Tab-separated table of C-alpha atoms in Angstrom:
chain	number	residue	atom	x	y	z
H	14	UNK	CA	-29.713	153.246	136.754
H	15	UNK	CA	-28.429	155.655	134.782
H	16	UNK	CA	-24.506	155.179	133.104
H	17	UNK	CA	-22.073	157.514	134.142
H	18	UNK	CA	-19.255	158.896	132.566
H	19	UNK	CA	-15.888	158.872	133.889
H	20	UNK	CA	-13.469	161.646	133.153
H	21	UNK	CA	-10.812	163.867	135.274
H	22	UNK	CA	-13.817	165.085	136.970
H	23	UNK	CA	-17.237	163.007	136.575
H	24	UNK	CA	-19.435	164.325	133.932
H	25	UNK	CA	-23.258	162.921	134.374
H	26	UNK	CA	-25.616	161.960	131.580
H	27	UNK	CA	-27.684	165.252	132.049
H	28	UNK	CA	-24.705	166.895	131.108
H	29	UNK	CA	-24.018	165.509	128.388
H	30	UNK	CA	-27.489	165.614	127.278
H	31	UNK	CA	-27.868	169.339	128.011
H	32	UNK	CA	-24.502	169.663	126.012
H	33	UNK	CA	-26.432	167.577	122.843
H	34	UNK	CA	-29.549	169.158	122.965
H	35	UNK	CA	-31.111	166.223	123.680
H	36	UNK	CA	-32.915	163.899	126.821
H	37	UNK	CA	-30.817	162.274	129.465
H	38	UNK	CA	-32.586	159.234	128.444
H	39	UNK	CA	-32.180	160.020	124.698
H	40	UNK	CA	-27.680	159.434	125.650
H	41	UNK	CA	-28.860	156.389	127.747
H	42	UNK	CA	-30.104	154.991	124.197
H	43	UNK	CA	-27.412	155.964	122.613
H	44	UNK	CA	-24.898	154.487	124.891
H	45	UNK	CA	-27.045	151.463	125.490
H	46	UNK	CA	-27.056	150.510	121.423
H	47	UNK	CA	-30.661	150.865	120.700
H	48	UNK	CA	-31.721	151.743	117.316
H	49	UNK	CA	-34.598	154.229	117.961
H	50	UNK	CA	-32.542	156.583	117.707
H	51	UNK	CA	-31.621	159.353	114.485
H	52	UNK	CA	-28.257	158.719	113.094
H	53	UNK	CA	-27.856	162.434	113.174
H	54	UNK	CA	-28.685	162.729	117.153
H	55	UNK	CA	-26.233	159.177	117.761
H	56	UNK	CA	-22.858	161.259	116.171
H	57	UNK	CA	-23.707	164.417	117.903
H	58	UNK	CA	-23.961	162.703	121.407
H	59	UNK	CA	-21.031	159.824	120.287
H	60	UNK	CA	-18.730	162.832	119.401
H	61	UNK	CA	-19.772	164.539	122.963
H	62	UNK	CA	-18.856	160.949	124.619
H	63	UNK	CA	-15.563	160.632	122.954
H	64	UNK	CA	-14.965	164.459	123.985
H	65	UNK	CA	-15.947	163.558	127.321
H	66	UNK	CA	-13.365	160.841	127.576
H	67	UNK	CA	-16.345	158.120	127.793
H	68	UNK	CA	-15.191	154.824	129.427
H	69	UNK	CA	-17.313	151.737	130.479
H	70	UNK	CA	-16.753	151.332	133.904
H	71	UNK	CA	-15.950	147.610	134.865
H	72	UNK	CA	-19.504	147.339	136.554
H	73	UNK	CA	-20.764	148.008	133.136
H	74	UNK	CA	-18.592	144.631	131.619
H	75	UNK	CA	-20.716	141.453	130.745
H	76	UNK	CA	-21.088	138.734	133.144
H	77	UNK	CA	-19.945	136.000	130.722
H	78	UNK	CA	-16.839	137.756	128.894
H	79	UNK	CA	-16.988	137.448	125.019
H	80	UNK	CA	-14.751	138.454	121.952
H	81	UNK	CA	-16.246	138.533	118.864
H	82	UNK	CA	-14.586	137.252	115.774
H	83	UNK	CA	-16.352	138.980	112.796
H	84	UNK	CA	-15.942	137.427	108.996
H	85	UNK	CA	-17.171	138.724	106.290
H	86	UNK	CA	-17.083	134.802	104.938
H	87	UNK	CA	-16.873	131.385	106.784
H	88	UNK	CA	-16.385	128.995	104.109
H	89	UNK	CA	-12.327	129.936	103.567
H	90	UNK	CA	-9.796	127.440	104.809
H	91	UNK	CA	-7.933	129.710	106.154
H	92	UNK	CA	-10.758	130.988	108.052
H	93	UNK	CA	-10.376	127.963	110.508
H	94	UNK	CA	-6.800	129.028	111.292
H	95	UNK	CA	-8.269	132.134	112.150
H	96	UNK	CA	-11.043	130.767	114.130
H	97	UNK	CA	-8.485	128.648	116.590
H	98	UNK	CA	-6.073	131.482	116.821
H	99	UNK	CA	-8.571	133.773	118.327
H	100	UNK	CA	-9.704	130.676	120.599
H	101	UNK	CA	-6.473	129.775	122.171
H	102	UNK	CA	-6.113	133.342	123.420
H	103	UNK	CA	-10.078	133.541	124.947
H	104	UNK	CA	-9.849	129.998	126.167
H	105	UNK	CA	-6.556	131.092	128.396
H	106	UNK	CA	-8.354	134.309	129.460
H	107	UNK	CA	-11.539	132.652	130.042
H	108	UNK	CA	-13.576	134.123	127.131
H	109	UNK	CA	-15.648	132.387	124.879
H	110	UNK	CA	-16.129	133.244	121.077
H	111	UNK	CA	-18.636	134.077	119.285
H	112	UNK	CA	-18.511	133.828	115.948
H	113	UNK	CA	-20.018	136.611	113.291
H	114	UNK	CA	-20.608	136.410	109.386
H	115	UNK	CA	-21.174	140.228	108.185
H	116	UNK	CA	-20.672	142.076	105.187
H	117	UNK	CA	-17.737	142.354	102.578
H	118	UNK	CA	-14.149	141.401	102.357
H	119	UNK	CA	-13.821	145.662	103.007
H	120	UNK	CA	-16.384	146.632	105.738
H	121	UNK	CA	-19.175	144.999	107.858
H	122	UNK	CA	-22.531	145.084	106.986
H	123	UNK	CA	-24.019	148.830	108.488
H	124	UNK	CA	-26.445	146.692	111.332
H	125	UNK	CA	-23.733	144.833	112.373
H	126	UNK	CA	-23.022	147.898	114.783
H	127	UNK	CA	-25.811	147.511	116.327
H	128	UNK	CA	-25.741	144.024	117.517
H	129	UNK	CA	-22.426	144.371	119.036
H	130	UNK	CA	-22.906	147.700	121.188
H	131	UNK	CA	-26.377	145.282	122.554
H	132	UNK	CA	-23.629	142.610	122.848
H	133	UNK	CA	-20.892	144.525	124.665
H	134	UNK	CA	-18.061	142.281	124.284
H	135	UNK	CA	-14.373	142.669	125.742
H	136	UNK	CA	-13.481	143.378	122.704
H	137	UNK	CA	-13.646	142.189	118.806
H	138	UNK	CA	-11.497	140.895	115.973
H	139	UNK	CA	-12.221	141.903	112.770
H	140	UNK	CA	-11.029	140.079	109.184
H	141	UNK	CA	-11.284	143.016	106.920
H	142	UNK	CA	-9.614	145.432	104.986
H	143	UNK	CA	-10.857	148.173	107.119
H	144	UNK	CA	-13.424	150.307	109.170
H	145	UNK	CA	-15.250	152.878	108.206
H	146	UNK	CA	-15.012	155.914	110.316
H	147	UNK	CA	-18.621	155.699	112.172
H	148	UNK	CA	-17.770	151.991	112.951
H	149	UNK	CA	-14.668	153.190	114.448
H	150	UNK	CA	-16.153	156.081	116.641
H	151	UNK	CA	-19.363	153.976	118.142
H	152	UNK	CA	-17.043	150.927	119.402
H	153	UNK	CA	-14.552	153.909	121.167
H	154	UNK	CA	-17.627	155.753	122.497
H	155	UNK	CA	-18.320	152.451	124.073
H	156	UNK	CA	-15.013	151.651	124.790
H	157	UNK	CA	-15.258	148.681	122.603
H	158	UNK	CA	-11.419	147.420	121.767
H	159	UNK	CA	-10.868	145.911	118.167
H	160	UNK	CA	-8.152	145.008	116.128
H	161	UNK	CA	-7.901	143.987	112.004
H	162	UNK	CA	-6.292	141.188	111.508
H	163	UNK	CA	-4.860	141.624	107.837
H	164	UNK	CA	-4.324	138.814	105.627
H	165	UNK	CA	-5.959	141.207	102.635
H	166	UNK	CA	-5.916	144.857	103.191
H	167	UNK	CA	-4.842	147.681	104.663
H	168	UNK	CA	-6.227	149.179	107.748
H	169	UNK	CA	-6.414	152.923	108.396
H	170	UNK	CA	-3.094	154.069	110.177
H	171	UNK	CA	-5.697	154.619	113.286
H	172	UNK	CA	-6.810	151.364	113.258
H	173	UNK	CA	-4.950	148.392	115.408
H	174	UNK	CA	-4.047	145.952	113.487
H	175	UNK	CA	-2.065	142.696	112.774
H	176	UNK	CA	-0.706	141.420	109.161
H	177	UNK	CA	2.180	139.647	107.147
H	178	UNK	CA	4.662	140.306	105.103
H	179	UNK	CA	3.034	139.728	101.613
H	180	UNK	CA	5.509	141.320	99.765
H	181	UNK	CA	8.368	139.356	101.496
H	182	UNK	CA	6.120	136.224	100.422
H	183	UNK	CA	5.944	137.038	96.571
H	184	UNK	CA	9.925	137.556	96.346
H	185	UNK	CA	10.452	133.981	97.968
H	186	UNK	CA	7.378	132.085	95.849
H	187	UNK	CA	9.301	133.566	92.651
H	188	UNK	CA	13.046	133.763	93.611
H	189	UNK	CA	12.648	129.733	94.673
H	190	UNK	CA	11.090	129.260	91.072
H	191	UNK	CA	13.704	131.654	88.970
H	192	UNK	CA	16.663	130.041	90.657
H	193	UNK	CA	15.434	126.805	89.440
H	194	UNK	CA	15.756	128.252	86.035
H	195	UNK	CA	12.305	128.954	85.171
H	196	UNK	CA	12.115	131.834	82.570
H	197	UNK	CA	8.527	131.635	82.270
H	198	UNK	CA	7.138	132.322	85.497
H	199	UNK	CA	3.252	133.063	85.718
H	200	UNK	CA	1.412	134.376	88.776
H	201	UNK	CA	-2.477	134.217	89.926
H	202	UNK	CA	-2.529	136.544	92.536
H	203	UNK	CA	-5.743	137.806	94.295
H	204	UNK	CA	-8.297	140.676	93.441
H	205	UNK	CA	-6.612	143.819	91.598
H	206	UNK	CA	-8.602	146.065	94.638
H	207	UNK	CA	-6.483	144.176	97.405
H	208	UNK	CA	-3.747	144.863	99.028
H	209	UNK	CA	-1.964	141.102	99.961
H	210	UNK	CA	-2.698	140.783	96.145
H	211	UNK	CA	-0.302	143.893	94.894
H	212	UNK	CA	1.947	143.079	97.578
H	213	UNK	CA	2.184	140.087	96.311
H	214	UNK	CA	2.517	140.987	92.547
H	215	UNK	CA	5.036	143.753	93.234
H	216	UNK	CA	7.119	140.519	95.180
H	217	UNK	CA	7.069	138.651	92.017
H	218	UNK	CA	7.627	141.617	89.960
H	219	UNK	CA	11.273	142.364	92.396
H	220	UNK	CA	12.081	139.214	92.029
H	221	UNK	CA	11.990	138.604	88.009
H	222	UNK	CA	14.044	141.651	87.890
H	223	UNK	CA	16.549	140.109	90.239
H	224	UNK	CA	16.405	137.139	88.063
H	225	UNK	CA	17.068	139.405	84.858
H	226	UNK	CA	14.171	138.167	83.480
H	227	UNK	CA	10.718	140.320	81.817
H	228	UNK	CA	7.437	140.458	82.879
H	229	UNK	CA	5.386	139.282	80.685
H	230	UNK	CA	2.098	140.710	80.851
H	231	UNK	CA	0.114	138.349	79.454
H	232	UNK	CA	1.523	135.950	82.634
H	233	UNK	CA	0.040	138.320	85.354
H	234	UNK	CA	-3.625	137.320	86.247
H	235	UNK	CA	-5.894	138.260	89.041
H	236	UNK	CA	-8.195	135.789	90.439
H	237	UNK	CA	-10.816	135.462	93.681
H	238	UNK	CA	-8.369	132.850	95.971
H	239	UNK	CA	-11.029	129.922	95.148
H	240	UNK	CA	-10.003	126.584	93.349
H	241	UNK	CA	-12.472	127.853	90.585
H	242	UNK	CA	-10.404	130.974	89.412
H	243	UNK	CA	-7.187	129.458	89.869
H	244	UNK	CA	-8.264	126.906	87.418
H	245	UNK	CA	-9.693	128.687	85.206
H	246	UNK	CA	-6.662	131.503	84.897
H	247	UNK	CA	-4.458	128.090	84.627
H	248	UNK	CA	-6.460	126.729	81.815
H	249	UNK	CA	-5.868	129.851	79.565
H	250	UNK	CA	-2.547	129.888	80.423
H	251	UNK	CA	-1.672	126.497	79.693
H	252	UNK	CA	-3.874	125.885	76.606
H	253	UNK	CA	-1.312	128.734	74.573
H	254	UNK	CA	2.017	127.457	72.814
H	255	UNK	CA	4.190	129.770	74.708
H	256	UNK	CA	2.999	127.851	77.991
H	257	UNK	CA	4.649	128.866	81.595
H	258	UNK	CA	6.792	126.407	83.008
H	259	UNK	CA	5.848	127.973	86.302
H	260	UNK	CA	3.200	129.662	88.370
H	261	UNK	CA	3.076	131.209	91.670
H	262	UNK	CA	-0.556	130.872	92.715
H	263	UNK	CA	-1.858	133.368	95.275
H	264	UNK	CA	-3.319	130.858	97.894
H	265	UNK	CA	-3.484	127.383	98.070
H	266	UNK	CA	-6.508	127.347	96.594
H	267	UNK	CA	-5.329	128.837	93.669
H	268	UNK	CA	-2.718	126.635	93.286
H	269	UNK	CA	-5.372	123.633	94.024
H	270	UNK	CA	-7.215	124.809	90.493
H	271	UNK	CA	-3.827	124.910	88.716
H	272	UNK	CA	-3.298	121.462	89.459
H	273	UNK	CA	-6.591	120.380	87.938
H	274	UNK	CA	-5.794	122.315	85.114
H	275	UNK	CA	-2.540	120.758	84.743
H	276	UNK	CA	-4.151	117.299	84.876
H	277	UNK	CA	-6.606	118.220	82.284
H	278	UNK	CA	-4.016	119.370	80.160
H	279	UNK	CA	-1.650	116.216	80.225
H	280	UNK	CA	1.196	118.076	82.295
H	281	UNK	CA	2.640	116.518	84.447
H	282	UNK	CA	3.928	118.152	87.875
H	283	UNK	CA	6.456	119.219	88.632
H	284	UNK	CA	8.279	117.414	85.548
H	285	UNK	CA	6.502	119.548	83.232
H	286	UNK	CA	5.203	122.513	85.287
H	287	UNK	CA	6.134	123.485	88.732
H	288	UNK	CA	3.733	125.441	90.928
H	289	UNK	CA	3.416	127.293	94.114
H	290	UNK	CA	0.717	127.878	96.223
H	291	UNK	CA	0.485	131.106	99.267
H	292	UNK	CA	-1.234	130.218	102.668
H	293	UNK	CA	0.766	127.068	103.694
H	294	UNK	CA	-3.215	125.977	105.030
H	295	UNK	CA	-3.418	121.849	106.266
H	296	UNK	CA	-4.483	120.599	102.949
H	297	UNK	CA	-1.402	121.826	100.762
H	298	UNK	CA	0.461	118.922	102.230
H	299	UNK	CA	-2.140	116.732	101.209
H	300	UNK	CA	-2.499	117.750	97.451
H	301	UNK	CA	-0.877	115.381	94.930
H	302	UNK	CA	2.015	116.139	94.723
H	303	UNK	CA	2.299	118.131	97.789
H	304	UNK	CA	2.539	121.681	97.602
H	305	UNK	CA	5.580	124.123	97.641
H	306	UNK	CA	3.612	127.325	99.380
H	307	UNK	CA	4.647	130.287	101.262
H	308	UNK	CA	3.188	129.804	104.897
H	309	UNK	CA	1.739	132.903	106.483
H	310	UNK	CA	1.067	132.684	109.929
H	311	UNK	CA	-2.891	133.049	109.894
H	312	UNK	CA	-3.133	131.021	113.955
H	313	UNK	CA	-0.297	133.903	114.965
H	314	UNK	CA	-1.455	136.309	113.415
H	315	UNK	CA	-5.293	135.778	115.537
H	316	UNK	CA	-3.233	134.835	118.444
H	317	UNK	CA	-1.356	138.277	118.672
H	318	UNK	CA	-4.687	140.382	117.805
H	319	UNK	CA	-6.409	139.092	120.399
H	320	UNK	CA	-3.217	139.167	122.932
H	321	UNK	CA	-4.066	143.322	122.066
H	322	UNK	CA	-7.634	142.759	123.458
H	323	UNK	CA	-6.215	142.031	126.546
H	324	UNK	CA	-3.719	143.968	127.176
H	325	UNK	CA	-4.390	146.279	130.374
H	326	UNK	CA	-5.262	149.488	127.915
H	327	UNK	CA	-6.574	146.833	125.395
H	328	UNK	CA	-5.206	148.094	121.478
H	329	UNK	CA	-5.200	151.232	123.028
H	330	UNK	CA	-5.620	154.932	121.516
H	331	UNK	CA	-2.321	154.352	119.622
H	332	UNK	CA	-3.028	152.236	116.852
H	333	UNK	CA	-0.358	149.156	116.404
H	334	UNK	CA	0.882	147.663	112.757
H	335	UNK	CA	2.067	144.198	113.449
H	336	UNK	CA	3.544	142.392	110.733
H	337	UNK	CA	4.500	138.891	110.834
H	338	UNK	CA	6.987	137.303	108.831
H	339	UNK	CA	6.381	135.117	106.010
H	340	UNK	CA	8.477	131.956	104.899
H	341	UNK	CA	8.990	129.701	101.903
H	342	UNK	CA	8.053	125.478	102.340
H	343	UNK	CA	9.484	123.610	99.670
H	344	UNK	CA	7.574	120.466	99.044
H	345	UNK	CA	7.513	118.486	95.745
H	346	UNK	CA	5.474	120.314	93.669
H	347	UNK	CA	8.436	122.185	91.961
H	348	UNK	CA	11.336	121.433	90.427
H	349	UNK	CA	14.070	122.655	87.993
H	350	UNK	CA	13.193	123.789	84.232
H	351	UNK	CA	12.587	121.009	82.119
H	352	UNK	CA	14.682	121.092	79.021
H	353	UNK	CA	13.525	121.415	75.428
H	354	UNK	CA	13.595	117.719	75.433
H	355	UNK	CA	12.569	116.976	78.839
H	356	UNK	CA	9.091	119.010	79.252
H	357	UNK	CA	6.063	117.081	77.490
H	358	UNK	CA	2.675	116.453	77.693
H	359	UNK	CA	1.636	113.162	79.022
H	360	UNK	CA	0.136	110.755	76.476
H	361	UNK	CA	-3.135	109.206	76.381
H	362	UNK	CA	-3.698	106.687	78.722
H	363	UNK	CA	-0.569	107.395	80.584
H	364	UNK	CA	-1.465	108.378	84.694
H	365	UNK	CA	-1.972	111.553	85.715
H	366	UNK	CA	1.281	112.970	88.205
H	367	UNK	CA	-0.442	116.110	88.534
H	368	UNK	CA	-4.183	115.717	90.791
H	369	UNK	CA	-6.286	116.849	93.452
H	370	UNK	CA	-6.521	114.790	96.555
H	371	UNK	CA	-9.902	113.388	97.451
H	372	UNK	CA	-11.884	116.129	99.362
H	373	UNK	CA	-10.042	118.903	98.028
């Protein structure tokens, strides 16, 4: 049976195959996701369908309703936050999840397309920075819905999407570490190409100026968000005589390898250093000592893309910005400047203040 599309008045496959130079069958294979088709041949008759006004009609929907949550990595821990967000909205809808691994932190791999137009879900929730353009116009040709949710980029203004306020998060991390009279504030944000990370940066950067206080240069890094580059930014930093007494890590992972480092280095925390981490994920409380952060609201964030999925029009031809808000935690990992006298390196033999927690 052949698809139909629906418009003011009904336009049939022939049509729009007469209209594309092409076979009626030829748009069937184009609408149906099958790659034996030119890429040339699948814009032409895609453009045509979103001309057309091409919707699925319901009969068209899959038996067993899915939304597809599509990562470009799995191993994160803030990835699982994610991963239950998205669930507690399909569970109350009756949708199951399926779970995708695909491409960079910018983009999903090229063949992912094709999977999901064989796939047809309700609708799909993406964790990257953006979309490029052909992505976008196959999943409206099919009436696909998607939103970007945004913890590290930012989406094309036509793109639906849901975020946080990184910038807002930066300003707290450093004003809560400048009003406890650190001078010497160092931050480890993310990649220089992100987004969350510059937001981030330009937080810290408002909120030393508030403070009075220089940016040093030399105290601005940019690191990956693992444990590894946050200890190994931390290790430079702390090795120097003109040490931080701070540093506002860019994810709790970060702030995870700055605590190693610390350790390594005989500091204690947060006597001698004071640190912040950005994520606010499960295991910051857990760290030793626990972990000052800046929560971002990864579940909500998942929760209120996929709310868009289902939402009569789905995201809709309008694209959406959300943006969450962001908020400090104060745990014990900071603490005001030590004094001349006060800060010290621990001697050897003397335990450790500053570790990771088994597991970590």
């Amino acid at each position: 049976m052949h698809d139909e599309v629906e418009v003011g008045a009904r336009v049939t496959l022939a049509e729009v195959a007469k209209e594309a130079g092409v076979s009626p069958p030829t748009v069937s294979k184009v609408l149906n996701g099958r790659s034996d088709v030119s890429s040339d041949t699948r814009s032409r008759v895609e453009r045509l369908l979103e001309v057309h006004g091409y919707r699925r009609r319901a009969s068209d929907r899959p038996r067993f309703p899915l939304v597809e949550l599509v990562f470009h990595e799995l191993d994160s821990v803030w990835a699982v936050e994610l991963v239950k967000g998205v669930e507690n909205v399909a569970k109350a809808h009756r949708a199951t999840v399926v779970l995708t691994r695909s491409g960079t932190r910018h983009a999903p791999a090229p063949d992912w397309i094709e999977g999901v137009l064989r796939r047809r879900p309700l609708g799909v929730v993406l964790v990257f920075s953006s979309l490029p353009a052909e992505v976008k116009h196959r999943l409206r040709s099919r009436d696909i819905p998607f939103v970007i949710v945004d913890p590290a980029g930012d989406p094309d203004p036509d793109v639906p999407s849901v975020g946080s306020a990184n910038w807002a998060g930066g300003l707290a991390a450093t004003r809560h570490l400048t009003d406890q009279g650190h001078e010497r504030v160092a931050i480890i944000t993310g990649p220089e190409d992100m987004l969350c990370s510059r937001a981030r940066l330009d937080g810290y950067r408002s909120a030393m100026t508030m403070a009075g206080l220089p940016v040093d240069p030399r105290l601005v890094r940019f690191g990956d968000f693992q444990v590894a580059g946050g200890f190994e930014h931390a290790m430079d930093l702390l090795e120097g005589p003109d040490r931080p007494t701070a540093v506002f890590a860019g994810s709790d992972l970060h702030a995870l390898g700055v605590l190693e480092a610390a350790r390594l280095e005989g500091l204690r925390v947060p006597a001698d250093l004071s640190v912040v981490g950005y994520d606010d994920v499960p295991l910051a409380q857990w760290s030793s000592p626990p972990l000052t952060t800046v929560h971002q609201p990864l579940r909500q964030m998942a929760e209120e893309a996929t709310r868009m999925l289902f939402r009569p029009d789905g995201p809709g031809r309008t694209a959406r910005r959300i943006e969450l808000a962001t908020h400090l935690v104060v745990r014990q990992s900071t603490a005001p400047r030590p004094g001349p006298s006060g800060s010290s390196r621990r001697e050897p033999g003397e335990a450790p203040e500053a570790r990771v927690s088994a597991g970590a």
